[in-house]
Amino acid sequence: MALHVPKAPGFAQMLKDGAMHLSGLEEAVYRNISACKQFSDTVKTAYGPNGMNKIVINHIDKIFITNDAATIVKELDIEHPAAKIIVFASEMQEQEVGDGTNFVIIFAGALLEQAEHLLKMGLTPVEVCEGFQLALEKTLELLPTLTCHEIKDIKNNAEQLVITQAVKSSIMSKQYGQEQFVTDLVLKACTSILPEKTTFNVDNVRVCKILGSNLYNSTVVNGMVFKRTNEGDITKQTDAKIAVYTCPIDITTTETKGTVLIKSAEELQNFSRGEEMVLEEQIKAIADAGVTVIVAGGKFGDMALHYLNKYKIMGVRLMSKFDLRRLCKSVSATALPRLTPPNKEELGYADCVYVDELGDTSLVVFRLDGKDSRMSTIVVRGATDNYMDDIERAIDDGVNTFKGISRDGKLLPGAGAIEMELAYQVGLYADTLPGLEQYGAKRFAVALEGFVKILADNTGVKSNETLAELYSQHSKGNKNAGFNIEPKGSSLIDVTKVGIVDSYLSKFWGLQYATQAACTILKVDQIIMAKRAGGPKAPGGRAPDNDDDA
């Protein structure tokens, strides 16, 4: 008879063998804070223009070399439940603003680090959270009063310089040294498709990466560029009328299996000739509708290519249904499910469709030079795939900043100036609070100072001296004093004169998400982990794309 080992009394009695239960400050809260601090320290060194790159190798052995926090977090596949909360907050920032993910992770980590000191002093997590919430409310109240520019009309040429500064500041943190060229590309691509009535859509700026040459040979094309070659012999069509099909361009097969009994060679000839005549009639009808370019989501048959060449129609095959949908949007066409002649409403138009070659890569270009172009493509050149991926991330940040400005044109002083001013003002506000919340509010201000420290540390400057100099400037009322990362000249600059600005929306949402995540983690007093199920682990793949992602 097996010996029965009794379980420890308490919560463990209710759970299966192998389950884990942690509770209290020592076991739950401090452990969570420690994990989040380590996670925050990982991305801290990647903050700012002088941030270091990380090599991340994901679960399928793909290598990423980047200092973009969103990419690092996405590919790391973090498992710790508390650190995951910060990851979710940074993902929300990415969806809401498209930039500032590193800000959220670092600030949440800094708040938890400060909270640890307060908990060791004897404060309860609830009192710490209340202090943080009061400081956050004060910060969001101060934020609109500290704006240095406000762009009223994004189409106004007089405000183009400020828009350029805002986009450039965003790109500078990823590609320091090449920021001006990348900014020019982004602004050219964004302004060429700026809609009259609806809001700006980030998905309308596409990136096509072609290996070879260098970054300064990158260009912007109004329309779409695909890394493919054409089907058939026709390589160029001007004033192209485009028909888009989701089906293959070939002889249609029957829905059911059919058997044809052929008794003579003559019957065989007539049978195949009949199929050919049907296909020719279909393509002739399409050509008579004025179509000069056919784009298909399926394969082109040899017989179909023969008739396309005969009727001088250019053929292009796109493998991705999302590319097909974007092309329809770009050229104002309707995707047809069967090989039928399109009517006028279903036809798309492009000024020119042609085959080109860059390096040794074949391209098909759909160019729209008119004002009604709804899609633009930035063709990025570079020596390695990793480098071009990083340029794409910088472009993505720039485009998202442009979108943010089109939604809310308020801009804040950058280079750590806004964080220092908020730290100074919240520090003064904390002294006016009567209860224990003042300690939490004070530590909130200390957490805000951390950004200037990180910028200084990453640049190789003594951070404490820089912090003292900035505090003295902000206490004198110089709200726009920021940290200068350039080795020449003073370590302090007036950021409005240099043109380093931050998006208001990025800071507004970043402060909220980081504080919310930190308070959620602090209010956890128990961690209960059920016993893991046996068997192989389920694949952690991404959810399939739905139509909204296109």
Coordinates of C-alpha atoms in Angstrom, one line a residue:
M1 CA 0.0 0.0 0.0
A2 CA 1.4 3.4 -1.1
L3 CA 2.2 5.8 1.6
H4 CA -0.2 8.8 1.6
V5 CA 1.7 12.1 2.0
P6 CA -0.6 14.9 3.3
K7 CA -0.5 18.3 1.6
A8 CA 0.5 21.4 3.4
P9 CA -2.6 23.1 4.9
G10 CA -3.9 26.3 3.3
F11 CA -4.2 27.2 -0.4
A12 CA -2.0 24.4 -1.6
Q13 CA -4.6 21.8 -0.5
M14 CA -7.0 23.0 -3.1
L15 CA -4.6 22.7 -6.1
K16 CA -3.2 19.7 -8.0
D17 CA 0.3 18.5 -7.4
G18 CA 2.8 20.6 -9.3
A19 CA 0.8 23.8 -8.9
M20 CA 2.6 26.9 -7.6
H21 CA 1.3 29.5 -5.2
L22 CA 3.2 32.6 -4.2
S23 CA 1.8 35.3 -1.9
G24 CA 2.7 38.4 0.1
L25 CA 5.2 41.2 -0.5
E26 CA 8.4 39.0 -0.5
E27 CA 7.1 36.2 -2.7
A28 CA 4.8 38.0 -5.2
V29 CA 5.3 41.8 -5.3
Y30 CA 9.1 42.0 -5.0
R31 CA 9.5 39.1 -7.5
N32 CA 7.3 40.8 -10.0
I33 CA 9.1 44.1 -9.6
S34 CA 12.5 42.4 -10.0
A35 CA 11.4 40.7 -13.3
C36 CA 9.9 44.0 -14.7
K37 CA 13.1 45.9 -13.7
Q38 CA 15.3 43.4 -15.6
F39 CA 13.0 43.6 -18.6
S40 CA 13.1 47.4 -18.5
D41 CA 16.9 47.4 -18.2
T42 CA 17.1 45.3 -21.4
V43 CA 15.6 48.0 -23.6
K44 CA 17.0 50.9 -21.6
T45 CA 20.3 50.9 -23.5
A46 CA 18.3 51.0 -26.8
Y47 CA 16.7 54.4 -25.9
G48 CA 17.5 57.6 -27.9
P49 CA 19.6 58.3 -30.9
N50 CA 22.8 56.8 -29.4
G51 CA 20.9 53.7 -28.3
M52 CA 22.6 50.3 -28.8
N53 CA 21.3 47.6 -31.1
K54 CA 20.2 44.2 -29.9
I55 CA 20.5 40.9 -31.7
V56 CA 17.3 39.0 -31.2
I57 CA 17.0 35.4 -32.5
N58 CA 13.3 34.4 -32.5
H59 CA 11.7 30.9 -32.3
I60 CA 12.3 30.1 -36.0
D61 CA 15.9 31.2 -35.9
K62 CA 15.4 34.5 -37.7
I63 CA 17.9 37.2 -36.7
F64 CA 16.8 40.7 -35.9
I65 CA 19.4 43.5 -35.3
T66 CA 17.5 46.5 -34.1
N67 CA 17.1 49.1 -31.3
D68 CA 13.3 49.3 -31.9
A69 CA 11.6 48.2 -28.7
A70 CA 8.4 47.1 -30.4
T71 CA 10.3 44.6 -32.5
I72 CA 12.5 43.4 -29.6
V73 CA 9.4 42.8 -27.4
K74 CA 7.4 41.1 -30.2
E75 CA 10.2 38.6 -31.0
L76 CA 11.3 37.8 -27.5
D77 CA 8.1 36.0 -26.6
I78 CA 8.2 36.9 -22.9
E79 CA 6.5 34.4 -20.5
H80 CA 6.7 36.1 -17.1
P81 CA 3.1 37.2 -16.2
A82 CA 4.1 40.5 -14.7
A83 CA 6.5 41.5 -17.5
K84 CA 3.7 40.5 -20.0
I85 CA 1.5 43.3 -18.5
I86 CA 4.2 45.8 -19.5
V87 CA 4.4 44.1 -23.0
F88 CA 0.6 44.5 -23.4
A89 CA 0.9 48.2 -22.4
S90 CA 3.7 48.8 -25.0
E91 CA 1.7 46.9 -27.7
M92 CA -1.3 49.2 -27.0
Q93 CA 1.0 52.2 -27.4
E94 CA 2.2 50.7 -30.7
Q95 CA -1.4 50.4 -31.9
E96 CA -2.6 53.7 -30.6
V97 CA 0.4 55.9 -31.6
G98 CA 2.8 53.7 -33.6
D99 CA 5.8 55.1 -31.7
G100 CA 7.0 55.4 -28.0
T101 CA 7.0 51.8 -27.0
N102 CA 10.4 52.1 -25.4
F103 CA 9.1 55.1 -23.4
V104 CA 6.3 52.9 -21.9
I105 CA 8.5 50.0 -21.0
I106 CA 11.2 52.2 -19.4
F107 CA 8.8 54.4 -17.5
A108 CA 6.8 51.4 -16.1
G109 CA 10.1 49.8 -15.0
A110 CA 11.2 53.1 -13.4
L111 CA 7.9 53.5 -11.5
L112 CA 8.2 49.9 -10.2
E113 CA 11.8 50.5 -9.1
Q114 CA 10.7 53.6 -7.2
A115 CA 7.7 51.7 -5.7
E116 CA 10.1 49.1 -4.3
H117 CA 11.9 51.7 -2.2
L118 CA 8.5 53.0 -0.9
L119 CA 7.3 49.4 0.0
K120 CA 10.5 48.8 1.9
M121 CA 9.9 52.1 3.8
G122 CA 6.6 50.6 5.0
L123 CA 4.0 52.0 2.6
T124 CA 1.3 49.7 1.2
P125 CA 1.0 49.1 -2.5
V126 CA -2.4 50.8 -2.5
E127 CA -0.9 54.0 -1.0
V128 CA 1.9 53.9 -3.6
C129 CA -0.6 53.5 -6.5
E130 CA -2.8 56.4 -5.2
G131 CA 0.3 58.6 -5.2
F132 CA 1.2 57.6 -8.7
Q133 CA -2.4 58.2 -9.9
L134 CA -2.5 61.7 -8.4
A135 CA 0.9 62.5 -10.0
L136 CA -0.4 61.1 -13.4
E137 CA -3.5 63.3 -13.2
K138 CA -1.4 66.4 -12.5
T139 CA 1.0 65.4 -15.4
L140 CA -1.9 65.1 -17.9
E141 CA -3.2 68.4 -16.6
L142 CA 0.2 70.1 -17.2
L143 CA 0.9 68.4 -20.6
P144 CA -1.2 70.7 -22.8
T145 CA 0.3 73.8 -21.2
L146 CA 3.8 72.8 -22.1
T147 CA 3.3 72.5 -25.9
C148 CA 5.8 74.4 -28.0
H149 CA 4.0 74.2 -31.4
E150 CA 0.5 73.4 -32.6
I151 CA -0.1 72.5 -36.3
K152 CA -3.6 73.6 -37.2
D153 CA -3.6 72.6 -40.9
I154 CA -1.2 69.8 -42.1
K155 CA -1.7 70.9 -45.7
N156 CA -0.5 74.5 -45.0
N157 CA 2.9 75.0 -46.6
A158 CA 3.9 77.5 -43.9
E159 CA 3.8 74.7 -41.3
Q160 CA 5.9 72.3 -43.3
L161 CA 9.1 73.1 -41.4
V162 CA 7.5 72.1 -38.1
I163 CA 6.0 68.9 -39.6
T164 CA 9.5 68.1 -40.9
Q165 CA 11.0 68.7 -37.4
A166 CA 8.4 66.4 -35.8
V167 CA 8.9 63.5 -38.2
K168 CA 12.7 64.0 -38.2
S169 CA 12.8 63.8 -34.4
S170 CA 11.0 60.5 -34.5
I171 CA 13.3 59.0 -37.2
M172 CA 16.4 60.4 -35.5
S173 CA 16.0 57.9 -32.6
K174 CA 16.3 55.0 -35.0
Q175 CA 18.6 56.3 -37.8
Y176 CA 20.8 59.0 -36.3
G177 CA 22.9 60.5 -39.2
Q178 CA 20.5 59.6 -42.0
E179 CA 17.4 61.2 -40.5
Q180 CA 17.2 64.1 -43.0
F181 CA 17.1 61.8 -46.1
V182 CA 14.6 59.3 -44.5
T183 CA 12.4 62.2 -43.4
D184 CA 12.3 63.6 -46.9
L185 CA 11.3 60.2 -48.3
V186 CA 8.5 59.9 -45.6
L187 CA 7.1 63.4 -46.2
K188 CA 7.1 63.0 -49.9
A189 CA 5.3 59.7 -49.6
C190 CA 2.8 61.0 -47.1
T191 CA 1.9 64.4 -48.7
S192 CA 1.4 62.8 -52.1
I193 CA -1.5 60.7 -50.8
L194 CA -2.9 63.1 -48.2
P195 CA -6.7 62.7 -48.4
E196 CA -9.0 65.7 -48.7
K197 CA -11.8 64.7 -46.4
T198 CA -11.0 61.4 -44.7
T199 CA -8.2 60.8 -42.1
F200 CA -4.7 59.7 -43.2
N201 CA -4.2 55.9 -43.3
V202 CA -0.8 54.5 -42.4
D203 CA -1.3 51.4 -44.6
N204 CA -1.4 53.6 -47.7
V205 CA 2.4 54.1 -47.5
R206 CA 4.1 50.9 -48.6
V207 CA 7.8 49.9 -48.4
C208 CA 9.5 47.8 -51.0
K209 CA 13.0 46.7 -50.0
I210 CA 15.5 45.9 -52.8
L211 CA 19.0 44.5 -52.0
G212 CA 21.9 46.4 -53.4
S213 CA 23.3 50.0 -53.8
N214 CA 22.9 52.3 -50.7
L215 CA 20.2 54.1 -48.8
Y216 CA 20.7 57.4 -50.8
N217 CA 19.4 55.7 -53.9
S218 CA 16.0 55.1 -52.3
T219 CA 13.1 56.7 -54.1
V220 CA 9.3 57.3 -53.7
V221 CA 6.9 56.0 -56.3
N222 CA 3.3 57.3 -56.5
G223 CA 1.5 54.0 -56.9
M224 CA 2.7 50.5 -56.1
V225 CA 5.9 48.5 -56.7
F226 CA 6.0 44.7 -56.7
K227 CA 9.1 42.5 -56.7
R228 CA 7.9 40.4 -59.6
T229 CA 8.2 40.1 -63.3
N230 CA 5.4 40.3 -65.9
E231 CA 3.7 37.4 -67.6
G232 CA 3.9 37.4 -71.4
D233 CA 5.8 39.6 -73.8
I234 CA 4.3 43.0 -73.2
T235 CA 6.4 45.0 -70.7
K236 CA 5.0 48.5 -70.8
Q237 CA 1.5 50.1 -71.0
T238 CA 0.9 53.8 -70.7
D239 CA -2.6 55.1 -69.8
A240 CA -3.3 51.6 -68.7
K241 CA -6.8 50.3 -68.0
I242 CA -6.5 47.5 -65.5
A243 CA -8.7 44.5 -64.9
V244 CA -8.1 42.6 -61.6
Y245 CA -9.0 38.9 -61.2
T246 CA -8.8 36.7 -58.2
C247 CA -9.0 33.5 -60.3
P248 CA -6.3 31.9 -62.6
I249 CA -6.2 33.2 -66.3
D250 CA -6.5 29.8 -67.9
I251 CA -9.0 27.4 -69.4
T252 CA -11.7 26.9 -66.8
T253 CA -12.0 23.4 -65.3
T254 CA -15.4 21.9 -64.7
E255 CA -16.8 21.8 -61.2
T256 CA -17.4 18.1 -61.3
K257 CA -15.2 15.3 -62.7
G258 CA -16.2 14.6 -66.3
T259 CA -15.2 11.9 -68.7
V260 CA -15.2 12.6 -72.4
L261 CA -15.2 9.6 -74.8
I262 CA -13.2 10.4 -77.9
K263 CA -13.3 8.0 -80.8
S264 CA -11.2 9.6 -83.5
A265 CA -8.3 12.1 -84.0
E266 CA -10.8 14.5 -85.6
E267 CA -12.9 14.6 -82.4
L268 CA -9.8 15.2 -80.3
Q269 CA -8.8 18.1 -82.5
N270 CA -12.3 19.6 -82.4
F271 CA -12.5 19.2 -78.6
S272 CA -9.2 21.0 -77.9
R273 CA -10.0 23.7 -80.6
G274 CA -13.4 24.3 -78.8
E275 CA -11.6 24.9 -75.5
E276 CA -9.1 27.3 -77.2
M277 CA -12.0 29.2 -78.9
V278 CA -13.8 29.7 -75.6
L279 CA -10.6 31.1 -74.0
E280 CA -9.9 33.3 -77.0
E281 CA -13.5 34.7 -76.9
Q282 CA -13.1 35.5 -73.2
I283 CA -9.8 37.3 -73.7
K284 CA -11.0 39.1 -76.8
A285 CA -14.1 40.3 -74.9
I286 CA -11.8 41.6 -72.1
A287 CA -9.6 43.4 -74.8
D288 CA -12.7 44.9 -76.4
A289 CA -13.7 46.3 -73.0
G290 CA -10.5 48.5 -73.3
V291 CA -8.3 46.5 -70.9
T292 CA -4.6 46.8 -71.5
V293 CA -3.3 45.2 -68.3
I294 CA -4.6 42.0 -66.5
V295 CA -3.6 41.4 -62.9
A296 CA -4.5 38.0 -61.5
G297 CA -4.2 36.2 -58.2
G298 CA -3.8 32.8 -59.9
K299 CA -1.5 31.4 -62.6
F300 CA -1.5 32.3 -66.2
G301 CA -1.8 29.3 -68.6
D302 CA 0.4 29.0 -71.7
M303 CA -2.6 29.2 -74.0
A304 CA -3.9 32.3 -72.1
L305 CA -0.5 34.0 -72.5
H306 CA -0.5 33.3 -76.2
Y307 CA -3.9 35.2 -76.5
L308 CA -2.7 38.0 -74.2
N309 CA 0.3 38.6 -76.5
K310 CA -2.0 38.4 -79.5
Y311 CA -4.3 41.1 -78.2
K312 CA -1.4 43.2 -76.8
I313 CA -2.5 42.8 -73.1
M314 CA 0.1 42.9 -70.3
G315 CA -0.2 40.2 -67.6
V316 CA 0.9 40.5 -64.0
R317 CA 0.5 37.8 -61.3
L318 CA 0.4 38.7 -57.6
M319 CA 0.7 35.9 -55.1
S320 CA -0.7 37.7 -52.1
K321 CA -4.4 38.5 -51.8
F322 CA -3.6 41.4 -49.6
D323 CA -1.3 42.9 -52.4
L324 CA -4.2 42.3 -54.8
R325 CA -6.6 44.2 -52.5
R326 CA -4.2 47.1 -52.0
L327 CA -3.6 47.3 -55.8
C328 CA -7.4 47.5 -56.3
K329 CA -7.5 50.4 -53.8
S330 CA -4.5 52.1 -55.5
V331 CA -5.9 52.0 -59.1
S332 CA -9.6 52.1 -58.1
A333 CA -10.4 48.7 -59.6
T334 CA -12.8 46.0 -58.5
A335 CA -11.4 42.4 -58.1
L336 CA -13.5 40.0 -60.2
P337 CA -13.9 36.3 -59.2
R338 CA -14.4 35.0 -62.8
L339 CA -12.8 35.6 -66.2
T340 CA -15.5 38.0 -67.4
P341 CA -15.1 41.4 -69.2
P342 CA -15.2 44.2 -66.7
N343 CA -17.6 47.2 -67.0
K344 CA -16.4 50.8 -66.7
E345 CA -16.9 50.9 -62.9
E346 CA -14.8 47.8 -62.3
L347 CA -11.8 49.0 -64.4
G348 CA -8.8 50.4 -62.7
Y349 CA -6.5 53.1 -64.2
A350 CA -2.8 53.8 -63.9
D351 CA -0.7 56.4 -65.8
C352 CA 1.9 53.8 -66.6
V353 CA 2.5 50.1 -65.8
Y354 CA 6.0 48.9 -66.7
V355 CA 8.7 46.3 -65.9
D356 CA 11.9 47.7 -64.4
E357 CA 15.1 46.2 -62.9
L358 CA 16.9 47.5 -59.9
G359 CA 20.2 45.6 -59.1
D360 CA 19.3 42.1 -60.2
T361 CA 15.7 42.3 -59.0
S362 CA 12.8 42.5 -61.5
L363 CA 10.0 44.9 -60.6
V364 CA 6.5 45.7 -61.9
V365 CA 5.6 49.4 -61.3
F366 CA 2.0 50.7 -61.3
R367 CA 2.6 54.5 -61.4
L368 CA -0.1 57.1 -60.8
D369 CA 1.0 60.7 -61.3
G370 CA -2.3 62.4 -60.8
K371 CA -3.7 63.9 -57.6
D372 CA -6.1 61.0 -57.0
S373 CA -3.2 58.6 -56.2
R374 CA -4.2 56.7 -53.0
M375 CA -1.1 54.7 -52.4
S376 CA 2.6 55.5 -52.5
T377 CA 5.6 53.2 -52.2
I378 CA 9.0 53.9 -50.7
V379 CA 11.6 51.8 -52.6
V380 CA 14.4 51.2 -50.0
R381 CA 17.9 50.2 -51.1
G382 CA 20.6 48.8 -48.8
A383 CA 23.5 46.4 -48.5
T384 CA 21.9 43.9 -46.1
D385 CA 18.4 42.8 -45.3
N386 CA 18.8 43.6 -41.6
Y387 CA 19.8 47.2 -42.4
M388 CA 16.8 47.6 -44.7
D389 CA 14.5 46.2 -42.1
D390 CA 15.7 48.8 -39.6
I391 CA 15.2 51.6 -42.2
E392 CA 11.6 50.2 -42.7
R393 CA 11.0 50.5 -38.9
A394 CA 12.3 54.1 -39.0
I395 CA 10.0 54.9 -41.9
D396 CA 7.1 53.2 -40.0
D397 CA 7.7 55.5 -37.0
G398 CA 7.9 58.6 -39.3
V399 CA 4.6 57.7 -41.0
N400 CA 2.9 57.1 -37.7
T401 CA 4.2 60.4 -36.4
F402 CA 2.7 62.1 -39.5
K403 CA -0.6 60.4 -38.8
G404 CA -0.5 61.5 -35.2
I405 CA 0.1 65.1 -36.3
S406 CA -2.9 64.9 -38.7
R407 CA -5.1 63.8 -35.7
D408 CA -3.7 66.2 -33.1
G409 CA -1.1 68.8 -34.1
K410 CA 0.2 69.6 -30.6
L411 CA 4.0 69.1 -30.2
L412 CA 6.1 69.0 -27.1
P413 CA 9.8 69.9 -26.6
G414 CA 11.9 66.8 -27.0
A415 CA 15.5 65.8 -25.9
G416 CA 14.3 65.1 -22.4
A417 CA 13.0 68.7 -21.9
I418 CA 9.4 67.7 -21.4
E419 CA 10.2 64.9 -18.9
M420 CA 12.4 67.3 -16.9
E421 CA 9.8 70.0 -16.8
L422 CA 7.1 67.5 -15.7
A423 CA 9.5 66.0 -13.0
Y424 CA 10.1 69.5 -11.7
Q425 CA 6.4 70.5 -11.6
V426 CA 5.2 67.2 -10.2
G427 CA 7.9 67.4 -7.5
L428 CA 6.5 70.8 -6.4
Y429 CA 3.0 69.5 -6.6
A430 CA 3.9 66.5 -4.4
D431 CA 5.0 68.8 -1.6
T432 CA 1.5 70.2 -1.4
L433 CA -0.2 66.8 -0.8
P434 CA -1.1 66.1 2.8
G435 CA -1.1 62.3 3.2
L436 CA 1.2 59.4 2.4
E437 CA 0.4 59.9 -1.3
Q438 CA 3.0 62.6 -1.5
Y439 CA 5.7 59.9 -1.3
G440 CA 4.3 58.2 -4.4
A441 CA 4.0 61.5 -6.3
K442 CA 7.6 62.4 -5.4
R443 CA 8.9 59.1 -6.7
F444 CA 6.8 59.6 -9.9
A445 CA 8.8 62.7 -10.5
V446 CA 12.1 60.8 -9.9
A447 CA 11.0 58.1 -12.4
L448 CA 10.5 60.9 -15.0
E449 CA 14.0 62.2 -14.4
G450 CA 15.3 58.7 -15.5
F451 CA 14.9 59.5 -19.2
V452 CA 17.5 62.2 -19.2
K453 CA 19.8 59.9 -17.2
I454 CA 19.4 57.2 -19.8
L455 CA 20.0 59.7 -22.7
A456 CA 23.2 60.9 -20.9
D457 CA 24.4 57.4 -20.0
N458 CA 23.9 56.1 -23.6
T459 CA 25.8 59.1 -24.9
G460 CA 28.6 58.6 -22.4
V461 CA 28.1 61.8 -20.4
K462 CA 28.0 62.0 -16.6
S463 CA 24.3 61.7 -16.0
N464 CA 24.2 63.3 -12.4
E465 CA 25.9 66.5 -13.6
T466 CA 23.6 66.7 -16.6
L467 CA 20.5 66.2 -14.4
A468 CA 21.7 68.9 -11.9
E469 CA 22.3 71.4 -14.8
L470 CA 18.9 70.7 -16.3
Y471 CA 17.1 71.1 -12.9
S472 CA 18.7 74.5 -12.4
Q473 CA 17.6 75.6 -15.9
H474 CA 14.0 74.4 -15.4
S475 CA 13.8 75.9 -11.9
K476 CA 14.7 79.3 -13.6
G477 CA 11.6 78.8 -15.9
N478 CA 13.5 77.6 -19.0
K479 CA 10.9 75.0 -20.0
N480 CA 12.6 74.1 -23.3
A481 CA 16.0 73.2 -21.9
G482 CA 17.0 69.7 -23.1
F483 CA 20.0 67.4 -23.3
N484 CA 22.4 67.8 -26.2
I485 CA 23.7 64.4 -27.5
E486 CA 26.2 66.1 -29.8
P487 CA 29.8 66.0 -28.5
K488 CA 30.5 69.6 -29.6
G489 CA 29.3 72.5 -27.6
S490 CA 27.3 72.6 -24.4
S491 CA 25.5 69.5 -23.0
L492 CA 22.3 71.6 -22.7
I493 CA 20.3 73.1 -25.6
D494 CA 17.1 75.0 -26.3
V495 CA 15.2 72.3 -28.1
T496 CA 12.7 74.6 -29.9
K497 CA 15.6 76.5 -31.6
V498 CA 17.3 73.2 -32.7
G499 CA 13.9 71.7 -33.7
I500 CA 13.7 68.6 -31.6
V501 CA 10.1 68.0 -30.8
D502 CA 7.9 65.1 -29.6
S503 CA 4.4 64.2 -30.5
Y504 CA 1.8 65.2 -27.8
L505 CA -0.2 62.0 -28.4
S506 CA 2.8 59.8 -27.9
K507 CA 3.5 61.2 -24.4
F508 CA -0.2 61.5 -23.5
W509 CA -0.9 57.8 -24.1
G510 CA 2.6 56.6 -23.0
L511 CA 2.3 58.1 -19.5
Q512 CA -1.1 56.6 -19.0
Y513 CA -0.3 53.1 -20.3
A514 CA 3.0 52.9 -18.2
T515 CA 1.3 54.1 -15.0
Q516 CA -1.6 51.8 -15.5
A517 CA 0.7 48.8 -16.1
A518 CA 2.8 49.6 -13.0
C519 CA -0.2 50.0 -10.7
T520 CA -1.7 46.8 -12.0
I521 CA 1.5 44.9 -11.2
L522 CA 1.8 46.5 -7.7
K523 CA -1.7 45.5 -6.8
V524 CA -0.9 41.8 -7.3
D525 CA -0.5 40.1 -4.0
Q526 CA -0.7 36.4 -5.1
I527 CA 0.5 34.4 -8.0
I528 CA -1.3 31.1 -8.5
M529 CA 0.0 28.9 -11.3
A530 CA -1.9 25.8 -12.2
K531 CA 0.0 22.6 -13.0
R532 CA 1.0 22.7 -16.7
A533 CA -0.7 20.3 -19.0
G534 CA 1.5 17.4 -20.3
G535 CA 2.2 16.7 -23.9
P536 CA 3.8 18.9 -26.6
K537 CA 3.5 22.7 -26.4
A538 CA 1.0 24.3 -28.7
P539 CA 2.6 26.3 -31.5
G540 CA 2.7 30.0 -30.5
G541 CA 2.1 31.3 -34.0
R542 CA 0.5 34.6 -34.8
A543 CA -3.3 34.7 -35.4
P544 CA -4.2 34.6 -39.1
D545 CA -4.5 37.9 -40.8
N546 CA -8.1 39.1 -41.2
D547 CA -9.4 41.6 -43.7
D548 CA -8.9 44.6 -41.4
D549 CA -5.1 44.1 -41.5
A550 CA -5.0 44.7 -45.2

